[in-house]
Coordinates of C-alpha atoms in Angstrom, one line a residue:
Chain E
M1 CA 41.6 55.1 81.1
T2 CA 43.9 52.3 82.3
P3 CA 47.3 53.0 83.5
P4 CA 50.1 52.1 81.0
P5 CA 52.0 49.0 82.1
R6 CA 55.1 49.7 84.0
V7 CA 58.1 49.0 82.1
E8 CA 61.1 48.3 84.2
E9 CA 64.4 50.1 84.0
G10 CA 67.4 48.6 82.3
T11 CA 68.8 47.7 85.8
S12 CA 67.1 47.3 88.9
T13 CA 68.8 48.3 92.1
P14 CA 67.7 46.0 94.9
E15 CA 68.2 47.3 98.5
P16 CA 72.0 47.0 99.7
R17 CA 72.6 44.0 101.9
G18 CA 74.7 45.7 104.5
G19 CA 73.7 49.2 104.2
P20 CA 76.2 51.9 103.4
G21 CA 75.7 53.8 106.7
V22 CA 78.2 52.8 109.2
A23 CA 81.6 52.0 107.6
R24 CA 84.1 51.5 110.5
R25 CA 87.3 53.2 109.4
R26 CA 90.3 51.0 109.5
R27 CA 93.6 52.6 110.0
G28 CA 96.3 52.4 107.2
P29 CA 95.7 52.4 103.6
V30 CA 92.2 53.1 102.1
S31 CA 89.8 50.5 103.4
T32 CA 88.8 48.0 100.7
A33 CA 85.7 47.2 102.6
G34 CA 82.6 48.3 100.8
V35 CA 79.0 47.5 100.1
R36 CA 77.4 45.3 97.4
F37 CA 74.4 46.8 95.6
G38 CA 72.6 44.0 94.0
A39 CA 73.5 40.3 94.0
D40 CA 75.8 40.7 90.9
A41 CA 77.2 43.9 91.5
P42 CA 80.9 44.3 92.4
V43 CA 81.8 45.5 95.8
T44 CA 81.8 49.3 95.9
P45 CA 84.3 50.7 98.4
Y46 CA 82.6 53.0 101.0
W47 CA 84.7 55.9 100.0
R48 CA 83.3 55.6 96.3
V49 CA 79.7 55.5 97.8
A50 CA 80.4 58.6 99.7
A51 CA 82.0 60.3 96.8
G52 CA 79.1 59.1 94.5
Y53 CA 76.5 60.7 96.7
G54 CA 78.7 63.8 96.9
V55 CA 78.8 64.3 93.4
L56 CA 75.0 63.5 93.0
L57 CA 74.1 66.1 95.7
L58 CA 76.1 68.7 94.1
M59 CA 74.6 67.9 90.7
A60 CA 71.1 68.1 92.1
F61 CA 71.9 71.4 93.8
V62 CA 73.3 73.0 90.5
S63 CA 70.4 71.8 88.5
L64 CA 67.6 72.8 90.9
Y65 CA 69.0 76.0 92.4
P66 CA 68.1 78.4 89.4
V67 CA 64.7 76.9 88.9
V68 CA 63.7 76.7 92.6
T69 CA 65.0 80.2 93.2
I70 CA 62.8 81.7 90.4
W71 CA 59.8 79.9 91.9
I72 CA 60.4 81.1 95.3
T73 CA 61.2 84.7 94.1
G74 CA 57.7 84.8 92.7
F75 CA 56.3 84.7 96.3
K76 CA 58.6 87.4 97.6
T77 CA 58.1 91.2 97.9
D78 CA 60.7 93.4 96.4
A79 CA 62.0 94.3 99.7
E80 CA 62.8 90.6 100.4
L81 CA 65.0 90.4 97.3
L82 CA 67.6 92.0 99.1
M83 CA 67.7 89.5 102.0
G84 CA 70.1 87.1 100.5
F85 CA 69.9 84.5 97.8
F86 CA 69.0 81.6 100.1
A87 CA 66.3 83.3 102.1
L88 CA 62.7 82.2 102.0
P89 CA 59.9 84.9 101.9
E90 CA 58.8 85.8 105.4
T91 CA 55.2 85.5 104.3
W92 CA 54.3 83.9 101.1
H93 CA 52.8 86.5 98.7
P94 CA 50.5 85.0 96.0
E95 CA 49.8 88.6 94.8
N96 CA 52.5 88.5 92.1
F97 CA 50.7 85.5 90.5
V98 CA 47.3 87.3 90.5
T99 CA 48.8 90.4 88.9
A100 CA 50.7 88.2 86.3
W101 CA 47.6 86.1 85.6
N102 CA 45.3 89.1 85.2
T103 CA 47.0 92.3 84.3
G104 CA 50.1 90.4 82.7
H105 CA 47.5 88.4 80.7
F106 CA 49.2 85.1 81.5
G107 CA 45.7 83.8 82.0
T108 CA 45.0 84.4 78.4
F109 CA 48.4 83.0 77.3
F110 CA 47.8 79.9 79.3
A111 CA 44.5 79.3 77.6
N112 CA 46.2 79.9 74.3
S113 CA 48.8 77.4 75.0
V114 CA 46.4 74.7 75.9
I115 CA 44.3 75.5 72.8
V116 CA 47.4 75.0 70.7
V117 CA 49.0 72.2 72.5
V118 CA 45.9 69.8 72.8
P119 CA 45.2 69.5 69.1
V120 CA 48.9 69.3 68.1
V121 CA 49.5 66.4 70.4
L122 CA 46.3 64.5 69.6
V123 CA 46.3 64.9 65.8
S124 CA 50.1 64.3 65.6
L125 CA 49.7 61.0 67.6
V126 CA 47.0 59.8 65.2
L127 CA 48.8 60.8 62.0
S128 CA 52.0 59.4 63.3
T129 CA 50.4 56.1 64.2
L130 CA 48.8 55.8 60.8
A131 CA 52.0 56.6 58.9
G132 CA 54.2 54.6 61.1
F133 CA 51.9 51.6 60.6
G134 CA 52.0 52.2 56.8
F135 CA 55.7 52.2 56.6
A136 CA 56.2 49.3 59.1
R137 CA 53.7 47.0 57.3
W138 CA 54.1 47.7 53.5
R139 CA 57.0 48.4 51.0
F140 CA 55.4 50.2 48.3
R141 CA 56.2 52.4 45.2
G142 CA 57.8 55.5 46.5
S143 CA 58.1 54.3 50.2
T144 CA 61.9 54.8 50.2
L145 CA 61.6 58.3 48.6
I146 CA 58.9 59.4 51.0
F147 CA 60.8 58.1 54.0
F148 CA 63.8 60.0 53.0
V149 CA 61.9 63.2 52.5
L150 CA 60.3 62.7 56.1
L151 CA 63.8 61.9 57.4
L152 CA 64.7 65.6 56.5
G153 CA 62.2 67.0 58.9
L154 CA 63.9 65.3 61.9
M155 CA 66.9 67.7 61.2
V156 CA 65.3 71.0 59.8
P157 CA 65.2 73.8 62.4
F158 CA 62.3 76.1 62.5
E159 CA 64.7 78.8 61.4
G160 CA 64.8 77.0 57.9
V161 CA 61.1 77.2 57.5
I162 CA 60.0 80.4 59.3
I163 CA 60.3 83.0 56.5
P164 CA 58.2 81.1 53.9
L165 CA 55.8 80.0 56.7
Y166 CA 55.1 83.7 57.4
Y167 CA 54.1 84.5 53.9
Y168 CA 52.0 81.3 53.5
M169 CA 49.9 82.2 56.7
K170 CA 49.6 85.7 55.4
A171 CA 48.3 84.6 52.0
L172 CA 46.0 82.0 53.7
G173 CA 44.8 84.8 56.2
L174 CA 45.8 82.8 59.1
L175 CA 48.4 85.1 60.7
N176 CA 47.3 85.7 64.3
S177 CA 45.3 82.6 64.3
Y178 CA 45.7 79.5 66.4
W179 CA 45.9 77.5 63.0
A180 CA 49.2 79.4 62.2
L181 CA 50.7 77.7 65.3
I182 CA 49.0 74.2 65.1
L183 CA 49.4 73.3 61.5
P184 CA 53.3 73.7 61.2
Q185 CA 53.8 72.1 64.5
I186 CA 51.8 69.1 63.5
G187 CA 54.0 68.9 60.5
M188 CA 57.1 68.9 62.5
S189 CA 55.8 66.4 65.0
V190 CA 54.8 63.8 62.4
A191 CA 58.2 63.6 61.1
F192 CA 59.6 62.3 64.3
G193 CA 56.4 60.6 65.2
T194 CA 56.3 58.5 62.1
F195 CA 59.9 57.2 62.8
W196 CA 59.1 56.6 66.4
M197 CA 55.8 54.6 65.6
R198 CA 57.4 52.8 62.7
A199 CA 60.2 51.6 65.0
F200 CA 57.7 50.5 67.6
F201 CA 55.7 48.5 65.0
L202 CA 58.6 46.9 63.7
T203 CA 60.2 45.9 66.9
A204 CA 57.2 45.3 69.3
E205 CA 55.4 42.3 67.7
P206 CA 56.5 42.0 64.1
E207 CA 54.5 38.8 63.6
L208 CA 51.3 40.6 64.7
L209 CA 51.6 42.8 61.7
D210 CA 50.6 39.6 59.7
A211 CA 48.2 38.1 62.1
A212 CA 45.3 40.3 61.6
A213 CA 45.2 39.5 57.8
V214 CA 44.2 35.9 58.6
D215 CA 41.0 36.8 60.3
G216 CA 39.9 38.9 57.3
A217 CA 40.2 42.3 58.9
N218 CA 41.2 45.2 56.8
P219 CA 44.4 46.9 57.7
L220 CA 42.7 49.7 59.6
Q221 CA 40.7 47.4 61.8
A222 CA 44.0 45.3 62.2
L223 CA 45.7 48.5 63.4
V224 CA 42.9 49.5 65.8
R225 CA 42.1 46.1 67.2
V226 CA 45.5 44.2 67.3
M227 CA 48.3 46.8 67.3
L228 CA 46.9 49.7 69.3
P229 CA 46.1 48.0 72.4
L230 CA 49.9 47.1 72.6
A231 CA 51.1 50.7 71.6
G232 CA 50.1 52.4 75.0
P233 CA 53.5 53.0 76.3
A234 CA 55.0 54.1 73.1
L235 CA 52.1 56.6 72.5
L236 CA 52.5 57.9 75.8
T237 CA 56.1 58.6 75.6
L238 CA 55.5 60.1 72.2
G239 CA 52.7 62.3 73.4
V240 CA 54.9 63.6 76.3
L241 CA 57.5 64.5 73.7
F242 CA 55.1 66.3 71.5
F243 CA 53.7 68.1 74.5
T244 CA 57.0 69.4 75.7
W245 CA 58.1 70.6 72.2
T246 CA 54.7 72.3 71.5
W247 CA 54.4 73.8 75.0
N248 CA 58.1 75.4 74.8
E249 CA 57.9 76.4 71.1
F250 CA 59.0 80.0 70.8
L251 CA 60.1 81.1 67.4
L252 CA 57.1 80.1 65.5
A253 CA 54.7 81.8 68.0
L254 CA 57.0 84.9 68.1
V255 CA 56.7 85.4 64.3
L256 CA 53.2 84.1 63.3
V257 CA 51.4 85.8 66.1
S258 CA 51.5 89.4 67.2
D259 CA 48.2 89.8 68.7
T260 CA 48.5 89.5 72.5
S261 CA 45.1 87.7 72.5
V262 CA 46.6 84.6 70.7
R263 CA 50.0 84.7 72.1
T264 CA 51.2 81.5 73.8
L265 CA 53.1 81.3 77.2
P266 CA 56.7 81.4 76.2
V267 CA 56.2 84.2 73.9
G268 CA 54.0 86.1 76.4
L269 CA 56.8 85.7 78.9
G270 CA 59.4 86.8 76.3
F271 CA 57.7 90.1 75.9
F272 CA 57.0 90.4 79.6
V273 CA 60.7 90.3 80.2
G274 CA 61.0 93.4 78.1
Q275 CA 58.3 95.3 79.7
H276 CA 59.0 94.4 83.3
S277 CA 62.7 93.7 83.5
A278 CA 63.0 95.7 86.7
D279 CA 60.0 93.9 88.3
V280 CA 61.8 90.6 89.3
T281 CA 59.3 89.2 91.4
L282 CA 56.4 89.7 88.9
L283 CA 58.7 88.2 86.3
A284 CA 59.4 85.2 88.4
A285 CA 55.7 84.7 89.0
G286 CA 55.3 84.6 85.2
A287 CA 58.2 82.2 84.6
T288 CA 56.5 80.0 87.4
I289 CA 53.4 80.0 85.5
V290 CA 55.0 78.9 82.3
S291 CA 57.2 76.2 83.8
V292 CA 54.8 74.5 86.4
P293 CA 52.8 72.5 83.9
I294 CA 55.8 71.2 82.1
V295 CA 57.4 70.2 85.5
I296 CA 54.2 68.5 86.6
V297 CA 54.1 66.6 83.4
F298 CA 57.8 65.7 83.7
I299 CA 57.5 64.4 87.3
V300 CA 54.5 62.3 86.6
F301 CA 55.9 60.9 83.3
Q302 CA 59.3 61.0 84.4
R303 CA 60.2 57.5 83.1
N304 CA 58.7 58.1 79.6
F305 CA 60.1 61.5 79.5
I306 CA 63.8 60.3 80.0
R307 CA 63.4 57.0 78.0
G308 CA 61.9 59.0 75.2
M309 CA 64.5 61.7 75.0
V310 CA 67.3 59.4 75.6
G311 CA 66.0 56.5 73.6
G312 CA 64.9 58.8 70.7
A313 CA 68.3 60.3 70.8
L314 CA 69.9 56.9 70.6
K315 CA 67.8 55.7 67.7
G316 CA 68.5 59.2 66.2
Chain T
M1 CA 54.0 42.9 51.5
R2 CA 50.6 43.3 50.1
R3 CA 48.4 40.3 50.9
P4 CA 45.6 38.9 48.6
G5 CA 42.5 40.9 48.8
E6 CA 44.2 43.9 50.0
R7 CA 43.9 47.0 47.8
A8 CA 47.0 48.7 46.5
W9 CA 46.0 52.2 47.8
W10 CA 46.1 51.1 51.4
P11 CA 49.6 52.1 52.2
Y12 CA 49.1 55.6 50.7
A13 CA 45.8 56.1 52.7
F14 CA 47.7 55.4 55.8
I15 CA 50.7 57.8 55.0
A16 CA 48.9 60.6 53.1
P17 CA 47.4 62.6 56.0
A18 CA 50.7 62.9 58.0
F19 CA 52.6 63.4 54.7
A20 CA 50.4 66.0 53.4
V21 CA 50.7 68.2 56.6
Y22 CA 54.5 67.6 56.6
L23 CA 54.8 68.6 52.8
A24 CA 52.8 71.8 53.2
F25 CA 54.3 73.2 56.5
V26 CA 57.7 71.8 56.5
F27 CA 59.1 70.6 53.3
L28 CA 57.7 73.2 50.9
P29 CA 58.9 75.9 53.2
V30 CA 62.5 74.5 53.1
L31 CA 62.4 74.5 49.4
D32 CA 61.0 78.0 49.4
T33 CA 63.8 79.3 51.8
V34 CA 66.4 78.1 49.4
R35 CA 64.6 79.7 46.5
Y36 CA 64.2 83.1 48.4
S37 CA 68.0 82.9 49.3
F38 CA 68.9 83.5 45.5
T39 CA 66.5 86.7 45.4
Q40 CA 66.5 90.2 46.8
W41 CA 63.1 90.7 48.4
D42 CA 61.5 93.2 50.9
G43 CA 58.4 91.1 51.3
L44 CA 56.3 93.6 49.5
T45 CA 57.4 94.0 45.9
A46 CA 58.3 90.9 43.8
P47 CA 61.5 89.2 44.6
V48 CA 64.3 89.8 42.2
F49 CA 66.7 87.0 41.3
I50 CA 70.3 87.9 42.2
G51 CA 72.2 84.5 42.0
I52 CA 74.5 83.8 44.8
D53 CA 74.9 87.4 45.8
N54 CA 73.3 86.9 49.2
Y55 CA 75.8 84.1 50.1
V56 CA 78.7 86.4 48.9
R57 CA 77.3 89.0 51.1
A58 CA 77.1 86.8 54.1
V59 CA 80.8 85.7 54.0
T60 CA 82.0 89.3 53.8
D61 CA 79.6 90.5 56.4
P62 CA 81.3 91.0 59.6
V63 CA 78.1 90.5 61.7
F64 CA 77.4 87.2 60.1
L65 CA 81.0 86.1 60.6
Q66 CA 81.0 87.3 64.1
S67 CA 77.6 85.5 64.8
L68 CA 79.1 82.3 63.2
G69 CA 82.1 82.6 65.5
N70 CA 79.9 83.1 68.4
N71 CA 78.0 79.9 67.6
L72 CA 81.4 78.2 67.2
A73 CA 82.5 79.5 70.6
L74 CA 79.3 78.3 72.1
T75 CA 79.9 74.8 71.2
F76 CA 82.6 74.7 73.8
W77 CA 79.9 75.5 76.5
F78 CA 77.1 73.6 75.0
C79 CA 78.9 70.5 73.9
L80 CA 82.4 69.9 75.0
L81 CA 81.9 71.0 78.6
P82 CA 78.7 69.1 79.2
I83 CA 80.2 65.8 77.8
A84 CA 83.3 66.3 79.9
I85 CA 81.3 66.9 83.0
G86 CA 79.1 64.0 82.1
L87 CA 82.2 61.7 81.8
V88 CA 83.5 62.8 85.0
I89 CA 80.3 62.4 86.9
T90 CA 79.8 58.8 85.1
S91 CA 83.1 57.6 86.2
L92 CA 82.5 58.8 89.7
I93 CA 79.1 57.1 90.2
A94 CA 78.9 54.6 87.4
R95 CA 78.2 50.9 88.2
S96 CA 77.7 51.5 91.8
G97 CA 73.9 51.5 91.3
L98 CA 73.5 53.8 94.2
P99 CA 69.9 53.7 95.7
G100 CA 68.0 56.9 95.2
A101 CA 69.5 57.6 91.9
W102 CA 65.9 58.3 90.5
F103 CA 65.8 61.5 92.5
F104 CA 69.0 62.8 91.2
R105 CA 68.0 61.7 87.7
T106 CA 65.0 63.6 87.9
A107 CA 66.8 66.7 89.2
A108 CA 69.5 66.7 86.7
F109 CA 67.1 66.2 83.7
L110 CA 64.7 69.1 84.8
P111 CA 66.7 71.9 83.1
Y112 CA 66.4 70.1 79.8
V113 CA 62.5 70.0 79.8
L114 CA 62.1 73.7 80.8
S115 CA 61.2 76.3 78.1
L116 CA 64.3 78.3 77.3
V117 CA 62.5 81.4 78.0
V118 CA 62.1 80.3 81.6
V119 CA 65.6 79.3 81.8
G120 CA 66.5 82.8 80.4
V121 CA 64.4 84.5 83.1
A122 CA 66.0 82.4 85.8
W123 CA 69.4 83.1 84.8
G124 CA 68.7 86.7 83.9
W125 CA 68.0 87.1 87.6
I126 CA 71.1 85.1 88.7
Y127 CA 73.3 87.4 86.6
S128 CA 71.3 90.6 87.5
P129 CA 73.7 93.5 88.3
V130 CA 71.1 94.8 91.0
F131 CA 71.0 92.2 93.9
G132 CA 71.4 89.2 91.6
P133 CA 72.4 86.1 93.5
L134 CA 75.7 85.7 91.8
N135 CA 76.9 89.2 92.7
Q136 CA 75.5 88.9 96.1
F137 CA 77.4 85.6 96.5
L138 CA 80.7 87.2 95.5
E139 CA 80.1 90.0 97.8
A140 CA 79.3 87.7 100.7
I141 CA 82.6 85.9 100.1
G142 CA 84.6 89.1 99.8
L143 CA 85.1 88.9 96.1
S144 CA 82.9 92.1 95.4
D145 CA 85.6 93.3 92.9
L146 CA 84.6 90.5 90.6
A147 CA 80.8 91.5 90.6
R148 CA 79.8 93.0 87.3
P149 CA 76.8 93.1 85.0
W150 CA 77.6 89.6 83.6
L151 CA 75.4 89.8 80.5
G152 CA 76.1 93.5 79.8
D153 CA 79.9 93.2 80.1
F154 CA 81.7 93.0 76.9
D155 CA 84.0 90.3 78.0
T156 CA 81.7 88.1 80.0
A157 CA 78.3 88.2 77.9
L158 CA 79.1 85.3 75.7
P159 CA 80.7 83.0 78.3
A160 CA 77.7 83.9 80.6
V161 CA 75.3 82.7 77.9
G162 CA 77.5 79.7 77.4
V163 CA 77.4 78.7 81.1
I164 CA 73.6 78.6 80.8
G165 CA 74.0 76.3 77.9
T166 CA 76.1 73.9 80.0
W167 CA 73.6 74.0 82.7
V168 CA 70.9 73.0 80.4
Q169 CA 72.8 70.2 78.7
Y170 CA 75.0 68.6 81.2
G171 CA 72.2 66.7 83.0
F172 CA 70.8 65.1 79.8
V173 CA 74.3 64.1 78.7
T174 CA 75.0 62.6 82.1
I175 CA 72.1 60.5 82.1
L176 CA 72.7 59.3 78.6
M177 CA 76.0 58.2 79.6
V178 CA 75.1 56.6 82.9
A179 CA 72.5 54.6 81.0
G180 CA 75.2 53.7 78.5
V181 CA 77.6 52.5 81.1
Q182 CA 75.1 50.2 82.6
K183 CA 75.0 48.4 79.2
I184 CA 78.7 47.7 79.3
D185 CA 79.3 44.0 80.0
E186 CA 80.5 43.5 83.5
Q187 CA 82.9 40.8 82.5
L188 CA 85.0 43.5 80.6
Y189 CA 85.6 45.2 84.0
E190 CA 86.5 41.9 85.7
A191 CA 89.0 41.0 83.0
A192 CA 90.5 44.4 83.3
R193 CA 90.7 44.0 87.1
L194 CA 92.3 40.6 86.9
D195 CA 94.9 42.1 84.6
G196 CA 95.6 44.7 87.3
A197 CA 94.0 47.7 85.6
S198 CA 93.7 50.9 87.8
S199 CA 90.3 52.7 87.9
W200 CA 91.7 55.2 85.4
Q201 CA 92.7 52.4 83.1
Q202 CA 89.4 50.7 83.4
F203 CA 87.8 54.1 82.5
R204 CA 90.0 54.7 79.5
N205 CA 90.0 51.2 78.1
V206 CA 86.6 49.9 79.0
T207 CA 84.2 52.7 79.8
L208 CA 85.2 55.2 77.2
P209 CA 85.2 52.7 74.2
G210 CA 81.9 51.3 75.4
L211 CA 80.4 54.8 75.5
R212 CA 81.3 55.6 72.0
N213 CA 77.7 55.6 70.7
E214 CA 76.5 57.8 73.6
I215 CA 79.2 60.3 73.2
T216 CA 78.3 60.6 69.5
V217 CA 74.7 61.1 70.2
A218 CA 75.5 63.6 72.9
L219 CA 77.7 65.5 70.5
V220 CA 75.1 65.8 67.7
F221 CA 72.3 66.8 70.1
T222 CA 74.3 69.4 71.9
L223 CA 75.8 70.7 68.6
I224 CA 72.3 71.2 67.2
A225 CA 71.3 72.8 70.5
S226 CA 74.2 75.2 70.4
F227 CA 73.2 76.4 66.8
R228 CA 69.6 77.0 68.0
V229 CA 70.1 79.2 71.0
F230 CA 67.5 81.7 69.6
D231 CA 65.2 81.8 72.7
L232 CA 67.9 82.5 75.3
I233 CA 69.5 85.3 73.1
F234 CA 66.1 86.9 72.5
V235 CA 65.2 87.0 76.2
L236 CA 68.7 87.9 77.6
T237 CA 70.8 89.9 75.4
K238 CA 69.2 90.5 72.0
G239 CA 72.8 89.8 70.5
G240 CA 74.4 92.7 72.5
P241 CA 76.5 94.1 73.9
A242 CA 77.9 95.2 70.4
N243 CA 76.9 91.8 68.8
Q244 CA 79.0 89.9 71.4
T245 CA 76.3 87.4 71.8
S246 CA 74.7 87.5 68.2
V247 CA 74.2 84.2 66.7
L248 CA 73.0 82.9 63.4
S249 CA 69.3 82.2 64.3
F250 CA 69.2 85.6 65.8
I251 CA 70.3 87.5 62.8
V252 CA 68.1 85.4 60.5
Y253 CA 65.2 86.6 62.6
K254 CA 66.4 90.2 62.7
N255 CA 67.1 90.5 59.0
A256 CA 63.8 88.7 58.0
F257 CA 61.3 90.3 60.5
Q258 CA 63.0 93.7 61.4
Y259 CA 65.0 94.8 58.5
N260 CA 62.7 93.1 55.8
A261 CA 65.9 91.7 54.1
L262 CA 64.2 88.5 53.4
G263 CA 66.5 87.2 50.7
Y264 CA 69.6 87.6 52.8
A265 CA 67.8 86.2 55.8
A266 CA 66.9 83.1 53.8
A267 CA 70.5 82.7 52.6
M268 CA 71.6 82.8 56.3
A269 CA 68.7 80.4 57.3
V270 CA 70.0 78.0 54.5
I271 CA 73.6 78.1 55.9
L272 CA 72.2 77.5 59.4
T273 CA 70.0 74.6 58.3
A274 CA 72.9 73.2 56.2
I275 CA 75.3 73.2 59.1
I276 CA 72.7 71.2 61.2
L277 CA 72.0 68.8 58.3
V278 CA 75.8 68.2 57.8
I279 CA 76.3 67.6 61.4
S280 CA 73.4 65.1 61.6
V281 CA 74.2 63.2 58.3
F282 CA 77.9 63.0 59.2
V283 CA 77.0 61.3 62.4
V284 CA 74.5 59.0 60.9
R285 CA 77.0 58.0 58.4
W286 CA 79.7 57.6 60.9
R287 CA 77.4 55.3 63.0
E288 CA 76.5 53.2 60.2
R289 CA 80.1 52.6 59.5
E290 CA 80.9 51.7 63.0
G291 CA 77.8 49.5 63.1
A292 CA 79.0 47.8 60.0
A293 CA 82.5 47.3 61.4
A294 CA 81.1 45.8 64.6

């Protein structure tokens, strides 16, 4: 696999010329001296740089503290819980993770989550690409109506479909199966995915939509040979969003699956909370197991993630 | 447009697979939820048509009304507060393009990508009455009188859940706004400065109007999130104490899958879905009008 081309951020921030470090204080009114970040940027006074970093540090602390605390707590013994809320464990105890993984069934939940997430992401990407291309390339009888019906899927919460879904799955004999989780999540994902890919095909290289017709390729060949090589970044971002939504999905997996052997991580953790509410360190280990994959994906694909969520939001 | 030699069914062949799955597992269930909402149904015997009785029952049901009220109260914590915080942070750091911003962006966005169950576990521990960090902290600074079981206390349970919502949302909102501010034309600020506008006046007259789009989007996303707090409630409070943290999505679940009152649950699910649809459509419309005006 070739790495996706790096797309630059909206604004780049070259290194400061002067360096913000040593601002010599002048007496009297607030200094107007400052630092210029980037050639065209206005001069930022030193006090604003300091205030800016102060705010950013506070923000980072507030956002990270609850998460990091729970990760560290997973390595503590019960006795160490009382040693204060910033204390690190004296020795790091991986036992909680072993207990959660084996006796807490988190190993099974983890496997189940992977079994559900992988097909949802892959199939949704393929179906979204096909449908997005279809809407971008053609206007056809019923296209407006079908598009509006799909539009509804962007807004409907799972609460609005869960009751009938339970009885459909029961009738189909699919309760307590992976299918019960995979099929509805593909249905939800393709609604957003179709919009996303349609927007990509319309804005990326509109003239290419026509180009392939010239050399006699059929539309599917045109999509695969001409458009798809360009769609890497769009597909990657979409895939990351699908992964997050599916990995974190809770209500569907809570209702449609009651058998522990099919449970996914979030629901497994949800029930674990009920059973082990007093066992904080074990609970923390479980929460760590659920959160680490998403955090790794988030950090690796940080740009795609933020652009996807913020950009997707703005396209609305 | 169809080109010569292309068959008329090509578009349908491309769209059919996605649309079929969507129809079967999203669109039909929505229609069926609406249909069930006009029936009395226990899930075993045949549903009995009862007209709008379920909706009448909802608007006279104190638990439904309290849950709706709680949802509305949570919008303060999930929407207004994050947007206010986002604007303050944006005004403090915006346009300075501080180096190292990527690290802070990653940190601030992290809560938004986590499973809400994990968020619930983390905050459940922070609020824990026994040795929870919050109570330990209050004791350390000599305010042990304030220490309490935050999620179990009648008065603090809902705000305690709300604070978690603020924590999840504010980073996303802030990043949205910081990205928006960078798109505002620098010349607008220069013109304002030449006119002698203070920082506050620049913020009010340049930044705020320039962020109108971002603020709207943030409002929709956070509003929808505030009506979909199911995971947090399920993990942390189960709606308690005494329905103080009960919300619409949670009573839909309880009525459908614990009390087998499926018709009633469907009616409340329809109301919940309708609220989310109205919010979304209202904003899309509003933005279209704004776009047309601009």
